[in-house]
mmCIF file with all atom_site columns, C-alpha atoms in Angstrom:
data_model
loop_
_atom_site.group_PDB
_atom_site.id
_atom_site.type_symbol
_atom_site.label_atom_id
_atom_site.label_alt_id
_atom_site.label_comp_id
_atom_site.label_asym_id
_atom_site.label_entity_id
_atom_site.label_seq_id
_atom_site.pdbx_PDB_ins_code
_atom_site.Cartn_x
_atom_site.Cartn_y
_atom_site.Cartn_z
_atom_site.occupancy
_atom_site.B_iso_or_equiv
_atom_site.pdbx_formal_charge
_atom_site.auth_seq_id
_atom_site.auth_comp_id
_atom_site.auth_asym_id
_atom_site.auth_atom_id
_atom_site.pdbx_PDB_model_num
ATOM 1   C CA . UNK A 1 1   ? -0.031  0.035  0.115   1.00 77.00 ? 1   UNK A CA 1
ATOM 2   C CA . UNK A 1 2   ? 1.286   3.421  -1.099  1.00 91.00 ? 2   UNK A CA 1
ATOM 3   C CA . UNK A 1 3   ? 0.801   6.865  0.232   1.00 93.00 ? 3   UNK A CA 1
ATOM 4   C CA . UNK A 1 4   ? 1.164   9.846  -2.392  1.00 95.00 ? 4   UNK A CA 1
ATOM 5   C CA . UNK A 1 5   ? 0.999   13.589 -1.604  1.00 95.00 ? 5   UNK A CA 1
ATOM 6   C CA . UNK A 1 6   ? -0.400  14.534 -5.090  1.00 94.00 ? 6   UNK A CA 1
ATOM 7   C CA . UNK A 1 7   ? -2.956  13.555 -7.640  1.00 95.00 ? 7   UNK A CA 1
ATOM 8   C CA . UNK A 1 8   ? -0.339  14.643 -10.068 1.00 93.00 ? 8   UNK A CA 1
ATOM 9   C CA . UNK A 1 9   ? 1.989   11.681 -9.379  1.00 96.00 ? 9   UNK A CA 1
ATOM 10  C CA . UNK A 1 10  ? 1.931   9.549  -12.545 1.00 96.00 ? 10  UNK A CA 1
ATOM 11  C CA . UNK A 1 11  ? 1.827   6.417  -10.432 1.00 97.00 ? 11  UNK A CA 1
ATOM 12  C CA . UNK A 1 12  ? -1.449  7.137  -9.110  1.00 97.00 ? 12  UNK A CA 1
ATOM 13  C CA . UNK A 1 13  ? -2.758  7.202  -12.712 1.00 97.00 ? 13  UNK A CA 1
ATOM 14  C CA . UNK A 1 14  ? -0.780  4.213  -13.607 1.00 97.00 ? 14  UNK A CA 1
ATOM 15  C CA . UNK A 1 15  ? -2.205  2.137  -10.588 1.00 97.00 ? 15  UNK A CA 1
ATOM 16  C CA . UNK A 1 16  ? -5.846  3.010  -11.481 1.00 98.00 ? 16  UNK A CA 1
ATOM 17  C CA . UNK A 1 17  ? -5.249  1.984  -15.076 1.00 96.00 ? 17  UNK A CA 1
ATOM 18  C CA . UNK A 1 18  ? -3.948  -1.308 -13.726 1.00 97.00 ? 18  UNK A CA 1
ATOM 19  C CA . UNK A 1 19  ? -7.063  -1.936 -11.819 1.00 98.00 ? 19  UNK A CA 1
ATOM 20  C CA . UNK A 1 20  ? -6.287  -0.585 -8.425  1.00 98.00 ? 20  UNK A CA 1
ATOM 21  C CA . UNK A 1 21  ? -8.724  0.741  -5.726  1.00 98.00 ? 21  UNK A CA 1
ATOM 22  C CA . UNK A 1 22  ? -7.628  3.577  -3.746  1.00 98.00 ? 22  UNK A CA 1
ATOM 23  C CA . UNK A 1 23  ? -8.516  6.626  -1.521  1.00 98.00 ? 23  UNK A CA 1
ATOM 24  C CA . UNK A 1 24  ? -8.148  10.209 -3.061  1.00 97.00 ? 24  UNK A CA 1
ATOM 25  C CA . UNK A 1 25  ? -9.220  13.822 -2.026  1.00 95.00 ? 25  UNK A CA 1
ATOM 26  C CA . UNK A 1 26  ? -12.160 14.938 -3.968  1.00 93.00 ? 26  UNK A CA 1
ATOM 27  C CA . UNK A 1 27  ? -13.866 18.290 -4.128  1.00 89.00 ? 27  UNK A CA 1
ATOM 28  C CA . UNK A 1 28  ? -16.150 17.236 -1.173  1.00 87.00 ? 28  UNK A CA 1
ATOM 29  C CA . UNK A 1 29  ? -14.764 14.392 0.995   1.00 89.00 ? 29  UNK A CA 1
ATOM 30  C CA . UNK A 1 30  ? -12.114 11.592 0.628   1.00 94.00 ? 30  UNK A CA 1
ATOM 31  C CA . UNK A 1 31  ? -13.403 9.009  -1.678  1.00 95.00 ? 31  UNK A CA 1
ATOM 32  C CA . UNK A 1 32  ? -12.847 5.375  -2.298  1.00 97.00 ? 32  UNK A CA 1
ATOM 33  C CA . UNK A 1 33  ? -12.161 5.217  -6.175  1.00 98.00 ? 33  UNK A CA 1
ATOM 34  C CA . UNK A 1 34  ? -11.374 3.143  -9.035  1.00 98.00 ? 34  UNK A CA 1
ATOM 35  C CA . UNK A 1 35  ? -11.850 3.221  -12.803 1.00 98.00 ? 35  UNK A CA 1
ATOM 36  C CA . UNK A 1 36  ? -15.481 3.194  -13.736 1.00 97.00 ? 36  UNK A CA 1
ATOM 37  C CA . UNK A 1 37  ? -14.695 1.228  -16.965 1.00 97.00 ? 37  UNK A CA 1
ATOM 38  C CA . UNK A 1 38  ? -13.024 -1.696 -15.080 1.00 97.00 ? 38  UNK A CA 1
ATOM 39  C CA . UNK A 1 39  ? -15.681 -3.999 -13.881 1.00 96.00 ? 39  UNK A CA 1
ATOM 40  C CA . UNK A 1 40  ? -13.331 -6.097 -11.509 1.00 97.00 ? 40  UNK A CA 1
ATOM 41  C CA . UNK A 1 41  ? -12.182 -2.963 -9.806  1.00 97.00 ? 41  UNK A CA 1
ATOM 42  C CA . UNK A 1 42  ? -15.667 -1.693 -9.424  1.00 96.00 ? 42  UNK A CA 1
ATOM 43  C CA . UNK A 1 43  ? -16.815 -5.077 -7.818  1.00 95.00 ? 43  UNK A CA 1
ATOM 44  C CA . UNK A 1 44  ? -13.884 -4.854 -5.478  1.00 96.00 ? 44  UNK A CA 1
ATOM 45  C CA . UNK A 1 45  ? -14.690 -1.194 -4.384  1.00 96.00 ? 45  UNK A CA 1
ATOM 46  C CA . UNK A 1 46  ? -18.279 -2.294 -3.573  1.00 94.00 ? 46  UNK A CA 1
ATOM 47  C CA . UNK A 1 47  ? -17.014 -5.241 -1.712  1.00 94.00 ? 47  UNK A CA 1
ATOM 48  C CA . UNK A 1 48  ? -14.560 -3.136 0.477   1.00 94.00 ? 48  UNK A CA 1
ATOM 49  C CA . UNK A 1 49  ? -17.494 -0.585 1.283   1.00 90.00 ? 49  UNK A CA 1
ATOM 50  C CA . UNK A 1 50  ? -19.917 -3.535 1.901   1.00 84.00 ? 50  UNK A CA 1
ATOM 51  C CA . UNK A 1 51  ? -22.297 -1.924 -0.455  1.00 74.00 ? 51  UNK A CA 1
ATOM 52  C CA . UNK A 1 52  ? -25.341 -3.670 -2.029  1.00 75.00 ? 52  UNK A CA 1
ATOM 53  C CA . UNK A 1 53  ? -27.977 -1.862 -4.040  1.00 75.00 ? 53  UNK A CA 1
ATOM 54  C CA . UNK A 1 54  ? -26.328 1.403  -3.240  1.00 84.00 ? 54  UNK A CA 1
ATOM 55  C CA . UNK A 1 55  ? -24.359 2.475  -6.259  1.00 89.00 ? 55  UNK A CA 1
ATOM 56  C CA . UNK A 1 56  ? -21.572 5.133  -5.745  1.00 89.00 ? 56  UNK A CA 1
ATOM 57  C CA . UNK A 1 57  ? -21.156 8.297  -7.826  1.00 94.00 ? 57  UNK A CA 1
ATOM 58  C CA . UNK A 1 58  ? -19.231 8.322  -10.883 1.00 96.00 ? 58  UNK A CA 1
ATOM 59  C CA . UNK A 1 59  ? -17.232 11.496 -11.456 1.00 97.00 ? 59  UNK A CA 1
ATOM 60  C CA . UNK A 1 60  ? -15.703 12.790 -14.685 1.00 97.00 ? 60  UNK A CA 1
ATOM 61  C CA . UNK A 1 61  ? -14.056 15.600 -16.485 1.00 97.00 ? 61  UNK A CA 1
ATOM 62  C CA . UNK A 1 62  ? -16.442 15.884 -19.311 1.00 95.00 ? 62  UNK A CA 1
ATOM 63  C CA . UNK A 1 63  ? -19.835 14.424 -20.386 1.00 94.00 ? 63  UNK A CA 1
ATOM 64  C CA . UNK A 1 64  ? -17.905 12.600 -23.013 1.00 95.00 ? 64  UNK A CA 1
ATOM 65  C CA . UNK A 1 65  ? -16.136 10.461 -20.362 1.00 96.00 ? 65  UNK A CA 1
ATOM 66  C CA . UNK A 1 66  ? -19.539 9.180  -19.237 1.00 95.00 ? 66  UNK A CA 1
ATOM 67  C CA . UNK A 1 67  ? -20.266 8.439  -22.784 1.00 93.00 ? 67  UNK A CA 1
ATOM 68  C CA . UNK A 1 68  ? -17.058 6.631  -23.097 1.00 94.00 ? 68  UNK A CA 1
ATOM 69  C CA . UNK A 1 69  ? -18.085 4.161  -20.404 1.00 94.00 ? 69  UNK A CA 1
ATOM 70  C CA . UNK A 1 70  ? -21.487 3.376  -22.024 1.00 91.00 ? 70  UNK A CA 1
ATOM 71  C CA . UNK A 1 71  ? -23.860 5.950  -20.416 1.00 91.00 ? 71  UNK A CA 1
ATOM 72  C CA . UNK A 1 72  ? -25.845 7.456  -23.200 1.00 87.00 ? 72  UNK A CA 1
ATOM 73  C CA . UNK A 1 73  ? -25.581 11.276 -23.703 1.00 87.00 ? 73  UNK A CA 1
ATOM 74  C CA . UNK A 1 74  ? -29.520 11.799 -23.649 1.00 85.00 ? 74  UNK A CA 1
ATOM 75  C CA . UNK A 1 75  ? -29.318 10.592 -20.027 1.00 82.00 ? 75  UNK A CA 1
ATOM 76  C CA . UNK A 1 76  ? -26.820 13.251 -19.207 1.00 87.00 ? 76  UNK A CA 1
ATOM 77  C CA . UNK A 1 77  ? -28.203 16.223 -21.069 1.00 83.00 ? 77  UNK A CA 1
ATOM 78  C CA . UNK A 1 78  ? -30.525 17.416 -18.346 1.00 81.00 ? 78  UNK A CA 1
ATOM 79  C CA . UNK A 1 79  ? -27.867 17.346 -15.706 1.00 85.00 ? 79  UNK A CA 1
ATOM 80  C CA . UNK A 1 80  ? -25.369 19.446 -17.503 1.00 87.00 ? 80  UNK A CA 1
ATOM 81  C CA . UNK A 1 81  ? -26.812 22.773 -16.031 1.00 87.00 ? 81  UNK A CA 1
ATOM 82  C CA . UNK A 1 82  ? -25.583 21.646 -12.537 1.00 88.00 ? 82  UNK A CA 1
ATOM 83  C CA . UNK A 1 83  ? -21.939 21.066 -13.708 1.00 91.00 ? 83  UNK A CA 1
ATOM 84  C CA . UNK A 1 84  ? -19.270 21.661 -12.880 1.00 92.00 ? 84  UNK A CA 1
ATOM 85  C CA . UNK A 1 85  ? -20.191 21.599 -9.127  1.00 88.00 ? 85  UNK A CA 1
ATOM 86  C CA . UNK A 1 86  ? -21.068 19.630 -6.083  1.00 86.00 ? 86  UNK A CA 1
ATOM 87  C CA . UNK A 1 87  ? -24.336 18.308 -7.390  1.00 89.00 ? 87  UNK A CA 1
ATOM 88  C CA . UNK A 1 88  ? -24.548 14.583 -8.241  1.00 91.00 ? 88  UNK A CA 1
ATOM 89  C CA . UNK A 1 89  ? -27.305 13.939 -10.824 1.00 92.00 ? 89  UNK A CA 1
ATOM 90  C CA . UNK A 1 90  ? -28.969 10.453 -10.536 1.00 91.00 ? 90  UNK A CA 1
ATOM 91  C CA . UNK A 1 91  ? -29.735 9.060  -13.981 1.00 87.00 ? 91  UNK A CA 1
ATOM 92  C CA . UNK A 1 92  ? -30.791 5.806  -15.509 1.00 86.00 ? 92  UNK A CA 1
ATOM 93  C CA . UNK A 1 93  ? -28.229 3.511  -17.252 1.00 86.00 ? 93  UNK A CA 1
ATOM 94  C CA . UNK A 1 94  ? -27.906 -0.076 -18.198 1.00 87.00 ? 94  UNK A CA 1
ATOM 95  C CA . UNK A 1 95  ? -24.509 -0.946 -16.985 1.00 91.00 ? 95  UNK A CA 1
ATOM 96  C CA . UNK A 1 96  ? -25.350 -3.306 -14.260 1.00 90.00 ? 96  UNK A CA 1
ATOM 97  C CA . UNK A 1 97  ? -21.874 -3.677 -12.704 1.00 92.00 ? 97  UNK A CA 1
ATOM 98  C CA . UNK A 1 98  ? -21.946 0.146  -11.996 1.00 93.00 ? 98  UNK A CA 1
ATOM 99  C CA . UNK A 1 99  ? -25.419 0.563  -10.726 1.00 90.00 ? 99  UNK A CA 1
ATOM 100 C CA . UNK A 1 100 ? -25.694 -2.673 -8.790  1.00 89.00 ? 100 UNK A CA 1
ATOM 101 C CA . UNK A 1 101 ? -28.971 -3.700 -10.380 1.00 86.00 ? 101 UNK A CA 1
ATOM 102 C CA . UNK A 1 102 ? -30.659 -0.604 -9.474  1.00 89.00 ? 102 UNK A CA 1
ATOM 103 C CA . UNK A 1 103 ? -30.936 0.874  -12.969 1.00 88.00 ? 103 UNK A CA 1
ATOM 104 C CA . UNK A 1 104 ? -29.783 4.179  -11.871 1.00 89.00 ? 104 UNK A CA 1
ATOM 105 C CA . UNK A 1 105 ? -26.704 6.090  -10.553 1.00 92.00 ? 105 UNK A CA 1
ATOM 106 C CA . UNK A 1 106 ? -25.410 9.476  -9.565  1.00 93.00 ? 106 UNK A CA 1
ATOM 107 C CA . UNK A 1 107 ? -23.101 11.213 -12.009 1.00 95.00 ? 107 UNK A CA 1
ATOM 108 C CA . UNK A 1 108 ? -20.973 14.393 -11.314 1.00 95.00 ? 108 UNK A CA 1
ATOM 109 C CA . UNK A 1 109 ? -18.465 16.742 -12.849 1.00 95.00 ? 109 UNK A CA 1
ATOM 110 C CA . UNK A 1 110 ? -16.764 18.320 -10.002 1.00 94.00 ? 110 UNK A CA 1
ATOM 111 C CA . UNK A 1 111 ? -15.649 21.945 -9.783  1.00 91.00 ? 111 UNK A CA 1
ATOM 112 C CA . UNK A 1 112 ? -12.085 21.566 -8.742  1.00 91.00 ? 112 UNK A CA 1
ATOM 113 C CA . UNK A 1 113 ? -9.242  22.162 -11.108 1.00 93.00 ? 113 UNK A CA 1
ATOM 114 C CA . UNK A 1 114 ? -6.782  19.798 -9.849  1.00 93.00 ? 114 UNK A CA 1
ATOM 115 C CA . UNK A 1 115 ? -9.326  17.039 -9.646  1.00 95.00 ? 115 UNK A CA 1
ATOM 116 C CA . UNK A 1 116 ? -10.694 17.759 -13.120 1.00 96.00 ? 116 UNK A CA 1
ATOM 117 C CA . UNK A 1 117 ? -7.080  17.704 -14.527 1.00 96.00 ? 117 UNK A CA 1
ATOM 118 C CA . UNK A 1 118 ? -6.559  14.336 -12.803 1.00 97.00 ? 118 UNK A CA 1
ATOM 119 C CA . UNK A 1 119 ? -9.914  12.895 -14.274 1.00 97.00 ? 119 UNK A CA 1
ATOM 120 C CA . UNK A 1 120 ? -8.902  14.290 -17.745 1.00 96.00 ? 120 UNK A CA 1
ATOM 121 C CA . UNK A 1 121 ? -5.932  11.898 -17.674 1.00 96.00 ? 121 UNK A CA 1
ATOM 122 C CA . UNK A 1 122 ? -7.201  8.889  -15.900 1.00 97.00 ? 122 UNK A CA 1
ATOM 123 C CA . UNK A 1 123 ? -10.929 8.699  -17.064 1.00 97.00 ? 123 UNK A CA 1
ATOM 124 C CA . UNK A 1 124 ? -14.261 8.573  -15.284 1.00 97.00 ? 124 UNK A CA 1
ATOM 125 C CA . UNK A 1 125 ? -13.955 7.183  -11.649 1.00 98.00 ? 125 UNK A CA 1
ATOM 126 C CA . UNK A 1 126 ? -16.441 5.167  -9.590  1.00 97.00 ? 126 UNK A CA 1
ATOM 127 C CA . UNK A 1 127 ? -16.302 6.713  -6.164  1.00 95.00 ? 127 UNK A CA 1
ATOM 128 C CA . UNK A 1 128 ? -18.120 6.440  -2.814  1.00 94.00 ? 128 UNK A CA 1
ATOM 129 C CA . UNK A 1 129 ? -17.256 8.099  0.468   1.00 92.00 ? 129 UNK A CA 1
ATOM 130 C CA . UNK A 1 130 ? -14.180 6.834  2.191   1.00 94.00 ? 130 UNK A CA 1
ATOM 131 C CA . UNK A 1 131 ? -15.886 5.225  5.203   1.00 93.00 ? 131 UNK A CA 1
ATOM 132 C CA . UNK A 1 132 ? -17.883 2.225  6.106   1.00 90.00 ? 132 UNK A CA 1
ATOM 133 C CA . UNK A 1 133 ? -21.759 2.237  6.194   1.00 88.00 ? 133 UNK A CA 1
ATOM 134 C CA . UNK A 1 134 ? -23.289 4.222  9.005   1.00 88.00 ? 134 UNK A CA 1
ATOM 135 C CA . UNK A 1 135 ? -19.551 5.709  10.173  1.00 92.00 ? 135 UNK A CA 1
ATOM 136 C CA . UNK A 1 136 ? -18.497 9.162  9.647   1.00 91.00 ? 136 UNK A CA 1
ATOM 137 C CA . UNK A 1 137 ? -16.761 10.129 6.393   1.00 90.00 ? 137 UNK A CA 1
ATOM 138 C CA . UNK A 1 138 ? -13.110 10.374 6.333   1.00 92.00 ? 138 UNK A CA 1
ATOM 139 C CA . UNK A 1 139 ? -11.814 13.960 6.498   1.00 92.00 ? 139 UNK A CA 1
ATOM 140 C CA . UNK A 1 140 ? -8.123  13.031 6.706   1.00 95.00 ? 140 UNK A CA 1
ATOM 141 C CA . UNK A 1 141 ? -6.182  10.342 5.077   1.00 95.00 ? 141 UNK A CA 1
ATOM 142 C CA . UNK A 1 142 ? -5.427  8.865  8.276   1.00 96.00 ? 142 UNK A CA 1
ATOM 143 C CA . UNK A 1 143 ? -9.238  8.527  9.041   1.00 95.00 ? 143 UNK A CA 1
ATOM 144 C CA . UNK A 1 144 ? -9.334  6.577  5.635   1.00 96.00 ? 144 UNK A CA 1
ATOM 145 C CA . UNK A 1 145 ? -6.608  4.267  6.475   1.00 96.00 ? 145 UNK A CA 1
ATOM 146 C CA . UNK A 1 146 ? -8.174  3.552  9.676   1.00 96.00 ? 146 UNK A CA 1
ATOM 147 C CA . UNK A 1 147 ? -11.316 2.306  7.799   1.00 96.00 ? 147 UNK A CA 1
ATOM 148 C CA . UNK A 1 148 ? -9.401  0.430  4.925   1.00 96.00 ? 148 UNK A CA 1
ATOM 149 C CA . UNK A 1 149 ? -5.737  -0.103 6.135   1.00 96.00 ? 149 UNK A CA 1
ATOM 150 C CA . UNK A 1 150 ? -4.030  -2.473 3.755   1.00 96.00 ? 150 UNK A CA 1
ATOM 151 C CA . UNK A 1 151 ? -7.221  -3.438 1.927   1.00 96.00 ? 151 UNK A CA 1
ATOM 152 C CA . UNK A 1 152 ? -6.704  -0.615 -0.725  1.00 97.00 ? 152 UNK A CA 1
ATOM 153 C CA . UNK A 1 153 ? -3.827  -0.179 -3.031  1.00 97.00 ? 153 UNK A CA 1
ATOM 154 C CA . UNK A 1 154 ? -3.011  3.514  -2.347  1.00 97.00 ? 154 UNK A CA 1
ATOM 155 C CA . UNK A 1 155 ? -3.901  6.616  -0.531  1.00 98.00 ? 155 UNK A CA 1
ATOM 156 C CA . UNK A 1 156 ? -3.505  10.120 -1.800  1.00 98.00 ? 156 UNK A CA 1
ATOM 157 C CA . UNK A 1 157 ? -2.966  12.709 1.221   1.00 96.00 ? 157 UNK A CA 1
ATOM 158 C CA . UNK A 1 158 ? -4.830  15.928 0.286   1.00 94.00 ? 158 UNK A CA 1
ATOM 159 C CA . UNK A 1 159 ? -4.670  17.414 3.707   1.00 93.00 ? 159 UNK A CA 1
ATOM 160 C CA . UNK A 1 160 ? -7.456  17.846 6.043   1.00 93.00 ? 160 UNK A CA 1
ATOM 161 C CA . UNK A 1 161 ? -11.014 18.257 4.264   1.00 90.00 ? 161 UNK A CA 1
ATOM 162 C CA . UNK A 1 162 ? -12.989 18.799 7.605   1.00 85.00 ? 162 UNK A CA 1
ATOM 163 C CA . UNK A 1 163 ? -16.114 20.611 7.206   1.00 80.00 ? 163 UNK A CA 1
ATOM 164 C CA . UNK A 1 164 ? -16.787 19.960 3.578   1.00 79.00 ? 164 UNK A CA 1
ATOM 165 C CA . UNK A 1 165 ? -20.368 18.724 3.112   1.00 78.00 ? 165 UNK A CA 1
ATOM 166 C CA . UNK A 1 166 ? -20.907 15.871 0.709   1.00 79.00 ? 166 UNK A CA 1
ATOM 167 C CA . UNK A 1 167 ? -22.444 16.600 -2.748  1.00 85.00 ? 167 UNK A CA 1
ATOM 168 C CA . UNK A 1 168 ? -26.007 17.158 -3.180  1.00 87.00 ? 168 UNK A CA 1
ATOM 169 C CA . UNK A 1 169 ? -27.700 14.383 -4.969  1.00 89.00 ? 169 UNK A CA 1
ATOM 170 C CA . UNK A 1 170 ? -30.942 14.957 -6.950  1.00 87.00 ? 170 UNK A CA 1
ATOM 171 C CA . UNK A 1 171 ? -33.148 13.034 -9.588  1.00 86.00 ? 171 UNK A CA 1
ATOM 172 C CA . UNK A 1 172 ? -34.587 14.757 -12.539 1.00 79.00 ? 172 UNK A CA 1
ATOM 173 C CA . UNK A 1 173 ? -37.887 13.019 -13.593 1.00 73.00 ? 173 UNK A CA 1
ATOM 174 C CA . UNK A 1 174 ? -40.084 14.759 -16.448 1.00 70.00 ? 174 UNK A CA 1
ATOM 175 C CA . UNK A 1 175 ? -38.268 18.066 -15.684 1.00 69.00 ? 175 UNK A CA 1
ATOM 176 C CA . UNK A 1 176 ? -39.214 18.007 -11.974 1.00 74.00 ? 176 UNK A CA 1
ATOM 177 C CA . UNK A 1 177 ? -36.204 17.776 -9.492  1.00 82.00 ? 177 UNK A CA 1
ATOM 178 C CA . UNK A 1 178 ? -36.422 15.559 -6.430  1.00 84.00 ? 178 UNK A CA 1
ATOM 179 C CA . UNK A 1 179 ? -33.618 16.169 -3.824  1.00 84.00 ? 179 UNK A CA 1
ATOM 180 C CA . UNK A 1 180 ? -32.369 12.820 -2.692  1.00 86.00 ? 180 UNK A CA 1
ATOM 181 C CA . UNK A 1 181 ? -29.787 14.113 -0.406  1.00 85.00 ? 181 UNK A CA 1
ATOM 182 C CA . UNK A 1 182 ? -29.240 17.922 0.609   1.00 84.00 ? 182 UNK A CA 1
ATOM 183 C CA . UNK A 1 183 ? -25.443 18.525 0.657   1.00 81.00 ? 183 UNK A CA 1
ATOM 184 C CA . UNK A 1 184 ? -23.148 21.227 -0.545  1.00 81.00 ? 184 UNK A CA 1
ATOM 185 C CA . UNK A 1 185 ? -25.473 22.963 -2.919  1.00 84.00 ? 185 UNK A CA 1
ATOM 186 C CA . UNK A 1 186 ? -29.002 23.867 -1.991  1.00 83.00 ? 186 UNK A CA 1
ATOM 187 C CA . UNK A 1 187 ? -31.437 23.318 -4.638  1.00 84.00 ? 187 UNK A CA 1
ATOM 188 C CA . UNK A 1 188 ? -35.264 23.967 -4.608  1.00 77.00 ? 188 UNK A CA 1
ATOM 189 C CA . UNK A 1 189 ? -38.030 21.649 -6.180  1.00 71.00 ? 189 UNK A CA 1
ATOM 190 C CA . UNK A 1 190 ? -37.940 23.767 -9.329  1.00 72.00 ? 190 UNK A CA 1
ATOM 191 C CA . UNK A 1 191 ? -34.370 22.695 -9.901  1.00 74.00 ? 191 UNK A CA 1
ATOM 192 C CA . UNK A 1 192 ? -32.996 26.247 -9.190  1.00 78.00 ? 192 UNK A CA 1
ATOM 193 C CA . UNK A 1 193 ? -29.830 26.617 -7.237  1.00 79.00 ? 193 UNK A CA 1
ATOM 194 C CA . UNK A 1 194 ? -30.631 28.754 -3.962  1.00 72.00 ? 194 UNK A CA 1
#
């Protein structure tokens, strides 16, 4: 298990491209991540997190990266007005290993230049908060290590992320917005950011 101090370290990209699962700082909290296009890595991520029927969020640098893993652009079109930002938009798609049989999953383009640059190099990432179900999210790399220890392949230490709220999660159905989790961005039922 390796600890890096920057997403810019080329070894982080190399490890993910070889199927690694790791912990990185995101624009919100520390996230457990792997390449969304790597089915074996995604299945391992869900096993480490003990998640069933609760798909994580896919983060990407562009909508083209969602399309590259097989999510049709028409499903992403209504979400684009919220990106980049800390709003995850739940959309339907047919990639069962990603959505864990639910038929839907949250997608997000973060508003964080270093993270966007990293995603531009590595591709779309499957993410979930770096904690165990029912436990507080990791706000430092040490807290993430306490949850996952040697079970993950690497950690990227981005310092303390204390006080950063998780992303807001919404679902858009027939132009109506349903708020699934209120987080960093406040949105009303019309879909307007407050």
